[in-house]
Amino acid sequence: MKKVIYQQFGNENVLEIVEAAVPTPEKDQLLVRVKAVSINPLDWKVYRGEMKLMSGSKFPKTLGIDFSGIVESIGSDITGFKAGDEVIGLVDVFKGGALADYVLVKATDLAPKPANISFEQAAALPVTGLSALQIIDELAAIRKGQEVLINGATGGIGLYAIQIAKKRGARVTAVAGTQGTALAKTGGADQVIDYTREDIRNTHQRFDTIIDLSTKMSFTAAKKLMKKKATFVTTLPSPLVLLQSVFNNLFSGKKLKVLILKPTAEKLNILSELAKKDLKIVLDKTYSFNEIRSAYKEAGKGKIIGKSVIVTD
Ligand SMILES: NC(=O)c1ccc[n+]([C@@H]2O[C@H](COP(=O)([O-])OP(=O)(O)OC[C@H]3O[C@@H](n4cnc5c(N)ncnc54)[C@H](OP(=O)(O)O)[C@@H]3O)[C@@H](O)[C@H]2O)c1
């Protein structure tokens, strides 16, 4: 089978496709024939060596976190899935390994693929969909009538975050680049701000929740836009920010929350159900396995609306 590996940290040119034996599942594992894999900013943060603390520095490393595919075979202890089932799933975010013809996973990292969406769309769900769910329902605990600002609203997490926040009854202000403003509106945002024309830091509005997906807004800047009791969510879990959140949250009504993605089978199933119903999945570009270097080079430049995916067969 083909799989993507790299032997050193660097830019996308370190990525290579190699031949490997198809693995055999242990009794608590499933072997999935991968159909499509999504591209996440976490991928390049890891292969560029920006997350060595979490990823370690042992080589070779593998790439690709979330995927869609078809169960090929199952270990003897597996119940709930059988060969031939269409699934979505994810592997350890810092180890990767989904960018391959086959991947080994635990049943808790899988959910049924909704029949109404394509394999390409399905691969675009797990990492960013779970991130959006965790932010909206756990970190920010968004409730009906709240004013929510989503900064970076038309990327992978953002488009799901708009839709899920609206489902919870919030009023959503979306900040996006020019190319994303129309989609933020059709995605359900009540108000859309083009960050290339207007600096959100100058607004007189005050919010119950601010979600920064751009990694460009500091807590200090966000505090000026927050109501007295409000929550700011960042997706950058640096040791300093984690420490700051502990001390800040003891004394201030303006809370700092940090996303550290914690996937669960339950949440993956909720996501699968949402996609079965009406969750819109927006794909930007679709690449073939042989195009991995150009795919990651392009994705790393930003300006992606929704998600880009790599089709493996
Ligand atoms: N901590 C965790 O567990 C965890 C889990 C998942 C993801 N993450 C991180 O969360 C972040 C968001 O993930 P994602 O998949 O949604 O990334 P993404 O698809 O790259 O989305 C980021 C968005 O931010 C926008 N943006 C860039 N500069 C901006 C600015 N100055 N003002 C407002 N918006 C701006 C981008 O728009 P343009 O089109 O203009 O580029 C893009 O739409 C990434 O850094 C990712 O690594 C963390």
Coordinates of C-alpha atoms and ligand atoms in Angstrom, one line a residue:
M1 CA 0.0 0.0 0.0
K2 CA 1.0 3.6 -0.4
K3 CA 1.6 5.9 2.6
V4 CA 3.0 9.4 3.2
I5 CA 6.0 9.7 5.5
Y6 CA 8.7 12.2 6.3
Q7 CA 12.2 11.6 7.7
Q8 CA 13.0 15.2 8.9
F9 CA 11.2 18.4 9.8
G10 CA 10.9 20.9 7.0
N11 CA 8.5 22.3 4.4
E12 CA 6.2 20.2 2.2
N13 CA 9.2 18.9 0.2
V14 CA 10.1 16.5 3.1
L15 CA 6.8 14.6 2.4
E16 CA 7.2 11.4 0.4
I17 CA 5.0 8.5 -0.7
V18 CA 6.4 5.1 0.1
E19 CA 5.3 1.5 -0.3
A20 CA 4.5 -0.4 2.9
A21 CA 2.8 -3.7 3.9
V22 CA -0.9 -3.5 4.6
P23 CA -1.2 -3.8 8.5
T24 CA -3.2 -6.5 10.3
P25 CA -5.7 -5.2 12.9
E26 CA -5.1 -6.2 16.6
K27 CA -8.2 -7.6 18.3
D28 CA -9.4 -4.1 19.4
Q29 CA -8.6 -2.4 16.0
L30 CA -10.2 -2.0 12.6
L31 CA -8.5 -1.8 9.2
V32 CA -10.0 0.9 7.1
R33 CA -9.5 1.4 3.4
V34 CA -9.0 5.2 3.2
K35 CA -11.0 7.1 0.5
A36 CA -10.2 10.7 1.4
V37 CA -8.2 12.7 4.0
S38 CA -8.6 16.3 4.9
I39 CA -5.8 18.9 5.1
N40 CA -5.5 20.6 8.5
P41 CA -3.2 23.5 9.7
L42 CA -2.1 21.0 12.4
D43 CA -0.5 18.8 9.7
W44 CA 2.1 21.5 8.6
K45 CA 2.6 22.8 12.2
V46 CA 3.8 19.2 13.0
Y47 CA 5.9 18.5 9.9
R48 CA 7.5 21.9 10.0
G49 CA 8.7 21.0 13.5
E50 CA 6.6 23.7 15.3
M51 CA 5.0 21.2 17.7
K52 CA 8.0 19.0 18.7
L53 CA 7.0 19.1 22.4
M54 CA 3.8 17.1 21.5
S55 CA 4.9 15.2 18.3
G56 CA 8.4 14.2 19.5
S57 CA 11.4 14.1 17.1
K58 CA 11.5 10.4 16.2
F59 CA 11.4 9.6 12.4
P60 CA 9.9 8.4 10.2
K61 CA 6.7 10.3 10.9
T62 CA 3.3 9.9 9.2
L63 CA 0.8 12.4 8.1
G64 CA -3.0 12.9 7.9
I65 CA -5.4 13.1 10.8
D66 CA -9.1 12.8 9.7
F67 CA -10.4 10.5 7.0
S68 CA -13.4 8.8 5.4
G69 CA -13.2 5.2 4.2
I70 CA -14.6 1.7 4.1
V71 CA -14.0 -0.9 6.9
E72 CA -11.8 -3.6 5.3
S73 CA -11.5 -6.0 8.3
I74 CA -12.0 -6.0 12.1
G75 CA -10.2 -7.4 15.1
S76 CA -11.9 -10.2 17.1
D77 CA -13.2 -7.9 19.9
I78 CA -14.8 -5.3 17.6
T79 CA -18.6 -4.9 17.8
G80 CA -20.8 -2.3 16.1
F81 CA -18.8 -2.2 12.8
K82 CA -18.3 -4.8 10.1
A83 CA -16.4 -5.1 6.9
G84 CA -18.0 -2.9 4.2
D85 CA -19.3 -0.2 6.5
E86 CA -18.6 3.4 5.3
V87 CA -17.0 5.4 8.1
I88 CA -15.5 8.7 9.2
G89 CA -12.7 8.8 11.7
L90 CA -9.5 10.3 13.0
V91 CA -6.1 9.2 14.3
D92 CA -3.9 10.8 17.0
V93 CA -3.5 14.4 15.9
F94 CA 0.3 14.5 16.6
K95 CA 1.1 11.1 15.1
G96 CA -1.0 11.2 11.9
G97 CA -1.0 8.2 9.6
A98 CA -4.3 8.6 7.7
L99 CA -2.7 9.6 4.5
A100 CA -2.3 6.0 3.3
D101 CA -4.3 3.4 1.4
Y102 CA -5.1 1.7 4.7
V103 CA -5.2 2.9 8.4
L104 CA -5.6 1.1 11.7
V105 CA -8.1 2.6 14.2
K106 CA -10.0 1.9 17.4
A107 CA -13.8 1.7 17.2
T108 CA -14.0 4.8 19.5
D109 CA -12.3 6.9 16.8
L110 CA -14.9 6.0 14.1
A111 CA -18.6 6.9 13.3
P112 CA -20.8 6.0 10.4
K113 CA -20.4 8.1 7.3
P114 CA -23.7 9.8 6.5
A115 CA -25.0 8.3 3.3
N116 CA -26.1 11.7 1.9
I117 CA -22.5 13.1 1.7
S118 CA -19.6 12.1 -0.5
F119 CA -16.4 10.5 0.9
E120 CA -14.6 13.8 0.1
Q121 CA -17.1 15.8 2.2
A122 CA -17.0 13.2 5.0
A123 CA -13.3 13.4 5.3
A124 CA -13.7 17.2 6.0
L125 CA -15.8 16.6 9.1
P126 CA -13.9 15.0 12.1
V127 CA -11.1 17.4 13.2
T128 CA -12.7 20.7 12.5
G129 CA -16.3 19.6 13.2
L130 CA -15.3 18.2 16.6
S131 CA -13.3 21.4 17.3
A132 CA -16.4 23.5 16.5
L133 CA -18.6 21.3 18.7
Q134 CA -16.1 21.4 21.6
I135 CA -15.8 25.2 21.4
I136 CA -19.5 26.0 21.1
D137 CA -20.9 23.4 23.6
E138 CA -18.1 22.9 26.1
L139 CA -15.6 25.8 26.2
A140 CA -18.0 28.7 25.4
A141 CA -21.2 26.8 26.4
I142 CA -23.2 29.1 24.0
R143 CA -26.8 29.6 24.8
K144 CA -29.8 31.2 23.2
G145 CA -29.6 34.9 22.6
Q146 CA -25.9 35.3 23.1
E147 CA -23.8 37.6 21.0
V148 CA -21.0 35.6 19.4
L149 CA -18.0 36.8 17.4
I150 CA -16.2 34.3 15.2
N151 CA -12.8 35.6 14.0
G152 CA -11.7 33.5 11.0
A153 CA -15.2 32.3 10.2
T154 CA -14.8 30.7 6.8
G155 CA -12.0 28.3 7.4
G156 CA -12.2 24.6 8.5
I157 CA -13.6 25.2 12.0
G158 CA -15.3 28.5 11.3
L159 CA -18.0 27.4 8.9
Y160 CA -19.1 24.7 11.3
A161 CA -18.9 27.0 14.2
I162 CA -21.2 29.5 12.6
Q163 CA -23.8 26.8 11.9
I164 CA -23.6 25.2 15.3
A165 CA -23.7 28.5 17.1
K166 CA -26.9 29.4 15.1
K167 CA -28.4 26.1 16.1
R168 CA -27.8 26.9 19.7
G169 CA -29.7 30.2 19.2
A170 CA -26.8 32.7 19.2
R171 CA -26.5 35.9 17.2
V172 CA -23.4 35.4 15.1
T173 CA -20.9 38.1 13.9
A174 CA -18.5 36.5 11.4
V175 CA -15.1 38.0 10.5
A176 CA -13.7 36.7 7.2
G177 CA -11.6 37.6 4.3
T178 CA -13.2 39.2 1.2
Q179 CA -13.5 35.8 -0.6
G180 CA -15.4 34.3 2.3
T181 CA -18.0 37.0 3.2
A182 CA -20.8 35.7 1.0
L183 CA -20.4 32.2 2.2
A184 CA -20.4 33.3 5.9
K185 CA -23.7 35.0 5.2
T186 CA -25.3 31.9 3.5
G187 CA -23.7 29.8 6.3
G188 CA -26.0 31.6 8.7
A189 CA -24.0 34.6 10.1
D190 CA -26.2 37.5 11.1
Q191 CA -23.5 40.1 10.4
V192 CA -20.3 39.7 8.4
I193 CA -17.2 41.8 8.6
D194 CA -14.5 41.7 5.9
Y195 CA -11.2 41.9 7.9
T196 CA -9.4 43.4 4.9
R197 CA -11.7 46.5 5.0
E198 CA -12.6 46.9 8.7
D199 CA -10.7 46.3 11.9
I200 CA -13.0 44.4 14.3
R201 CA -11.0 45.9 17.2
N202 CA -12.7 49.2 16.4
T203 CA -16.3 48.0 16.8
H204 CA -18.5 49.4 19.6
Q205 CA -20.3 46.0 19.8
R206 CA -19.7 43.9 22.9
F207 CA -19.9 40.1 22.9
D208 CA -20.7 37.2 25.2
T209 CA -18.2 34.9 23.4
I210 CA -15.3 35.6 21.1
I211 CA -13.8 32.7 19.2
D212 CA -10.5 33.3 17.5
L213 CA -9.7 30.9 14.8
S214 CA -7.2 33.2 12.9
T215 CA -4.6 32.9 15.7
K216 CA -4.2 36.7 15.2
M217 CA -6.3 38.1 18.0
S218 CA -4.8 38.3 21.5
F219 CA -6.8 37.9 24.7
T220 CA -5.8 41.5 25.6
A221 CA -7.3 42.8 22.3
A222 CA -10.4 40.5 22.8
K223 CA -11.1 41.8 26.3
K224 CA -11.9 45.2 25.0
L225 CA -14.7 43.7 22.9
M226 CA -16.1 41.4 25.7
K227 CA -19.0 42.0 28.0
K228 CA -18.2 42.0 31.7
K229 CA -19.0 38.3 31.9
A230 CA -17.8 36.7 28.7
T231 CA -15.6 34.0 27.2
F232 CA -12.7 34.2 24.8
V233 CA -11.7 31.0 23.1
T234 CA -8.3 30.6 21.4
T235 CA -7.1 27.5 19.5
L236 CA -3.4 28.1 20.3
P237 CA -2.6 26.0 23.4
S238 CA 0.9 27.4 24.3
P239 CA 2.1 26.7 27.8
L240 CA 2.0 30.4 28.5
V241 CA -1.6 30.8 27.5
L242 CA -2.6 27.8 29.5
L243 CA -1.0 29.2 32.6
Q244 CA -2.5 32.6 31.9
S245 CA -6.0 31.0 31.6
V246 CA -5.7 29.3 35.0
F247 CA -4.8 32.6 36.9
N248 CA -7.1 34.8 34.8
N249 CA -10.1 32.6 35.2
L250 CA -9.8 32.6 39.0
F251 CA -10.3 36.4 39.3
S252 CA -11.9 37.7 36.1
G253 CA -15.4 37.5 34.7
K254 CA -13.7 37.6 31.2
K255 CA -12.7 34.0 30.8
L256 CA -9.9 32.7 28.7
K257 CA -10.5 29.2 27.3
V258 CA -8.1 27.2 25.2
L259 CA -9.0 24.5 22.8
I260 CA -7.2 21.2 23.2
L261 CA -9.2 18.9 21.0
K262 CA -10.6 15.9 22.9
P263 CA -12.3 13.6 20.3
T264 CA -14.9 11.1 21.6
A265 CA -17.0 8.5 19.9
E266 CA -20.1 10.2 21.2
K267 CA -19.2 13.6 19.7
L268 CA -18.2 12.0 16.4
N269 CA -21.6 10.4 16.3
I270 CA -23.3 13.8 17.0
L271 CA -21.3 15.3 14.1
S272 CA -22.3 12.4 11.8
E273 CA -26.0 13.0 12.7
L274 CA -25.7 16.8 12.1
A275 CA -24.2 16.1 8.7
K276 CA -27.0 13.6 8.0
K277 CA -29.5 16.4 8.8
D278 CA -28.4 19.7 7.5
L279 CA -24.8 20.6 8.4
K280 CA -23.3 22.2 5.3
I281 CA -19.8 21.0 4.4
V282 CA -17.9 23.3 2.1
L283 CA -14.9 21.9 0.1
D284 CA -12.4 24.2 -1.4
K285 CA -10.0 22.0 -3.5
T286 CA -9.7 18.2 -4.0
Y287 CA -6.2 16.8 -4.7
S288 CA -5.0 13.3 -5.7
F289 CA -2.5 11.4 -3.6
N290 CA 0.3 12.3 -6.1
E291 CA -0.3 16.0 -5.5
I292 CA 0.5 16.0 -1.8
R293 CA 3.4 18.5 -1.9
S294 CA 1.5 21.0 -4.0
A295 CA -1.7 20.4 -1.9
Y296 CA 0.1 21.3 1.3
K297 CA 2.0 24.1 -0.2
E298 CA -1.2 25.7 -1.4
A299 CA -3.1 25.1 1.8
G300 CA -0.3 26.5 3.9
K301 CA -0.8 29.9 2.1
G302 CA -4.3 30.2 3.6
K303 CA -7.3 31.7 1.7
I304 CA -9.0 28.3 1.8
I305 CA -12.8 28.4 2.1
G306 CA -14.0 25.4 4.2
K307 CA -11.7 22.4 3.7
S308 CA -9.4 21.0 1.1
V309 CA -9.1 17.2 0.9
I310 CA -6.8 14.6 -0.7
V311 CA -8.5 11.6 -2.4
T312 CA -6.4 8.5 -1.9
D313 CA -7.7 6.2 -4.6
Ligands
LIG1 N1 -5.8 23.3 19.8 C1 -6.4 22.4 19.1 O1 -6.7 21.3 19.6 C2 -6.7 22.6 17.7 C3 -7.6 21.8 17.0 C4 -7.9 22.1 15.6 C5 -7.4 23.2 15.1 N2 -6.6 24.0 15.8 C6 -6.1 25.3 15.2 O2 -7.2 26.2 15.1 C7 -6.9 27.1 14.0 C8 -8.1 27.2 13.1 O3 -8.2 26.0 12.4 P1 -9.0 25.9 11.0 O4 -8.9 24.5 10.5 O5 -10.3 26.6 11.1 O6 -7.9 26.9 10.2 P2 -8.2 27.6 8.8 O7 -9.0 26.8 7.9 O8 -6.8 28.0 8.3 O9 -9.0 28.9 9.2 C9 -8.4 30.1 9.7 C10 -9.2 31.3 9.2 O10 -8.6 32.5 9.8 C11 -8.7 33.5 8.8 N3 -7.9 34.6 9.0 C12 -6.6 34.8 8.7 N4 -6.2 36.0 9.1 C13 -7.2 36.6 9.7 C14 -7.4 37.9 10.3 N5 -6.4 38.8 10.4 N6 -8.6 38.2 10.8 C15 -9.6 37.4 10.7 N7 -9.5 36.1 10.1 C16 -8.3 35.8 9.6 C17 -8.4 32.8 7.5 O11 -8.9 33.5 6.4 P3 -8.1 33.8 5.0 O12 -8.9 33.1 4.0 O13 -8.0 35.2 4.9 O14 -6.7 33.1 5.2 C18 -9.1 31.4 7.7 O15 -10.4 31.4 7.2 C19 -5.6 26.7 13.4 O16 -4.5 27.4 13.8 C20 -5.5 25.2 13.8 O17 -4.2 24.7 13.8 C21 -6.2 23.8 17.1

